[in-house]
Amino acid sequence: MIGAHRRLCQLLAAWRRGPNISRCCRTFSSASSAPDPLEIHKKRLFLWFSHLPKEEKQFGGSFRPETMHVDPLILERRDEERSGLLHSPFQTNGPSSPPMTVEQLFHRTDSWTPDLGLNVLLYGAVGSGKDTVVRKLVLDWCCGTALTQFKLLLPFSCKDLSQLSKAASLRDIVARKFLHLRNHPLLSGNADQAKEVLFLFNGMEKMHLDFGSTELCSDPGEALPAAGVVVNLLRKYLLPEASILVTTRLSALDRIPSKYVSRYAQICGFSDPDHQRAYFSSRLLQRAGTDAPNPEAEILVEQLYLNIQNKGRLATACFLPSYCWLTCATLHFLRFTSAQAPVCTLTGIYTSFLMLNFGGEVLDSKTGISQDHYVSLMLYVVRTLGKLAFDGVTNKRRSFSEKELEQWIGGKTKTDEELRLLAIFQTDVLNFFLEPCVENDKHLSHGLGEDDERWYVFAVPAMQEYLAALYVVLGENKSALELLSKEFSTAIGQASDDVNALFNILSKFIPLRIFAVFNLLKLFPKFFEKISRHNQGRIATTMTTAMFREEDSNNDDVLEQVEQSLLGFHGPAPQTYSKGRPFELYPIFMGGLLHYGNRVLLQQLGCNIQSSTVAQITRTLRKYLVKELSKPLAADEQMDLLVLLYEIQNPRLTAEVLSSIRSICLAQVCMTSLKCFILSSVLSCTNASYCLNKLDLSSCLLNPGLLQMLWPALRHVRQLNLQFNNLGPDSCILLRDLLVEPKASVSSLQLCGNPLQDSGCCSLLEALPENHTLQHLSLVHTGLGDHGAQLLTTRLQQLSGLQELNVAYNNIGDEAAVALVEACRDHPSIHTVHLYLNPLSDAGKKSLYVRGENKKKDQRVRVLASVTEGSNISEEWHPILSVIRENASTWDSKHVKDQLEVFLQDLEWGRQQQPSFWKRLHFRKVERGVREIMQMVEEDALAASKGYTK
């Protein structure tokens, strides 16, 4: 297949060059003076069907259709089997027939009439892969690897055919789409040439076929309505030798009488985890068109496969290839976001997902009905399932009984037309969004009895929150007063124009004050506008309330929750929620739906969000966000706030909200490429003068690649905390560039616990001569050693503004420490240097305290080397123990314990030298603090040996 695809690509490239066209045509057929229309047809079909939707470009933009395609399960169905599959296409004990390919569907049997072409009806649920199978079939035929018995393949969209307003013949319909096939002999109807023709009608549910009253016709040149041409082809009056492939949904199966169908076949999606794994691999492993292995992507696919094997909700959803696409798109967004890729949001992925499955869809198509009277399928979903989802989010429920489904989806249905639309919706769409609850929750803990109800959940939990958010933002959750005032205001507003025109004429003859009462008519539209503004303000209030709920303050950030829902939990036991899993994506989706790009897609789906509504919600949202930010927020909540601002994609709103923020703490948030990109994107919305007082990124699993993505954000920070990450010598090059950046204003840089080594220190020190803002530098436990300390000593004078230097726990000996203290003593602004937890001798410590004094300049550098200074307690004992207590759990326990033993020996010796009872009591107090830290280190070491984390 791939080889044929490459040959055809070479052919197309040569064909575009013009002079070589005759030579290229010999690839498929013998040389001729004029190009063969069939060869032109293959080339153009290949170009048309090779075009992928723009949503596929987020996977790298260089994928080929044949590398992404995984064949879904296709089963042949007997006529009596198809009626039992309308309600649940996946509830089968096992395939009643062996799997088939599309090509095998056209293999004849002895029971079929040899002179007539075959009519194959291929049907499946929404999202089962019908369009993908059609695209792959056409491309394979163009490459000569499938359906080679047909010289001509003519694919048509039934949606396009249904929009033809004028009657046209079969030849005209073909020529209208394929001009190069005008008057082709295969379509003339002469002899049996049409046996080599295959018609493909995709989406038959979008046409209304009337087999009872359609005029019969056998002339390919006679003009008929488009539906009449299709009916005559299916009834074999028109080109009876031609074969036909029709695709449709479950609800439209009976539109073609069974006597005109040679074979029924059902697309059943991905029936086993291996198919799903192949699909995941095709999307996630082949990134950017490179063949190089990607270990991270391989681990991701393996985790996803293990979660699928647990046969939970995700495994059931991924029976449909559409949900496999959504899973891959979400994981690609979470793990492989890059600064070079187009901007993508989580809300945008879900909106694109609905656009791919329901774009341009109406609930039913009938002849004689204008486009204005069509019911948008997506809007119907919002008004039914969106209402159900909103009720679940409001009451914190994810499962729904059958009675609740009847109440929310069909409870108010009255007319026959509404019942008919509801039946179509339940057949085609309901099972796409909902599935039976298979988890062992409270409803299924004892199994289902005869009188027990079946419970349903949304196939993907996040879809419930998306539909609930869309239901709210569209304004569908109106109160009775709002609905009444809208209808009354509309009626009065329309009448007031005519009434005012009439009374303007009468006022010339009768005093106007008699008609003053009619001016009240103008008040009703204004009254409705006031209620409408109140409703839009309530949407913003709902968003902020759901965003900052106190019971969710200790949960993981929302992106981490999304990833866990897809990959499961690999490691410690998952967090249990006292009130069920939170709905923290709900406000995120509400904000994302305000983005212009999502509103454009939703408008194409029939869901119109007015710009005036967005403006009102945004104004109110700004006020409430600023109010909430005055309260202290946990690190995960601050990450959620950044995600919300990123999803909204409103630079002005983001800048105004950030103007009230002076500190961002993301400590212990597992930073990924996406989170780093979000942080940089959000801070880039501010003006050049904006500056954060503090950005805490300690214990965030940062590496040089992530640090590079954070570059735009770091320029806005004064105090930068990068402690306990995976920043090596390469990261120091980026930090050096940051320190010499003219627009940067970093005054405090904390790099504790990063393996910088002396080479990284050397790179970092290259920035010292050009930097004039750095005041506090922490290099604790960065692997400097004596060599690094010596480099720091030689460059220290070049950093004129430095005030505090921390090089504790760096294996620095006496000689290097003394030289460093002397350099700090002679520095004009340094007042403190930290040297504790280094292997310093008693003589070395005494020498440090002496060398720290500069008698000529009458100044002294505070040297923090131990909790004692000779026989006295050091004035700096408390800061030393505080730093050790804060970081001991991340340091080498043996080294910290050995240093604490040295502290205890110094304290014991100093206490014995003190004659004063009060001074000895002070020694006891410090000694007790050291022993507490030692006990904490021992407990952490014991827990680590047993495989637990604190």
PDB file of C-alpha atoms in Angstrom, residues 392-398 442 549-552 555 575-583:
ATOM      1  CA  GLY A 392     -25.502  16.241  37.000  1.00  0.00           C
ATOM      2  CA  VAL A 393     -22.828  18.903  37.482  1.00  0.00           C
ATOM      3  CA  THR A 394     -25.119  20.985  39.689  1.00  0.00           C
ATOM      4  CA  ASN A 395     -25.939  18.005  41.909  1.00  0.00           C
ATOM      5  CA  LYS A 396     -22.460  16.435  41.596  1.00  0.00           C
ATOM      6  CA  ARG A 397     -23.673  13.257  39.909  1.00  0.00           C
ATOM      7  CA  ARG A 398     -22.160  11.352  37.009  1.00  0.00           C
ATOM      8  CA  LYS A 442     -23.367   2.265  44.620  1.00  0.00           C
ATOM      9  CA  ARG A 549     -14.618  25.803  45.524  1.00  0.00           C
ATOM     10  CA  GLU A 550     -13.070  25.179  48.917  1.00  0.00           C
ATOM     11  CA  GLU A 551     -13.629  21.417  48.768  1.00  0.00           C
ATOM     12  CA  ASP A 552     -11.510  21.215  45.588  1.00  0.00           C
ATOM     13  CA  ASN A 555      -7.128  18.285  44.451  1.00  0.00           C
ATOM     14  CA  GLN A 575      -6.778  10.209  45.951  1.00  0.00           C
ATOM     15  CA  THR A 576     -10.262   9.440  47.211  1.00  0.00           C
ATOM     16  CA  TYR A 577     -12.906  12.142  47.055  1.00  0.00           C
ATOM     17  CA  SER A 578     -15.432  12.345  49.883  1.00  0.00           C
ATOM     18  CA  LYS A 579     -18.150  13.798  47.616  1.00  0.00           C
ATOM     19  CA  GLY A 580     -17.338  12.082  44.343  1.00  0.00           C
ATOM     20  CA  ARG A 581     -14.920  13.167  41.652  1.00  0.00           C
ATOM     21  CA  PRO A 582     -14.857  16.943  41.210  1.00  0.00           C
ATOM     22  CA  PHE A 583     -16.178  18.820  38.169  1.00  0.00           C
TER      23      PHE A 583
END
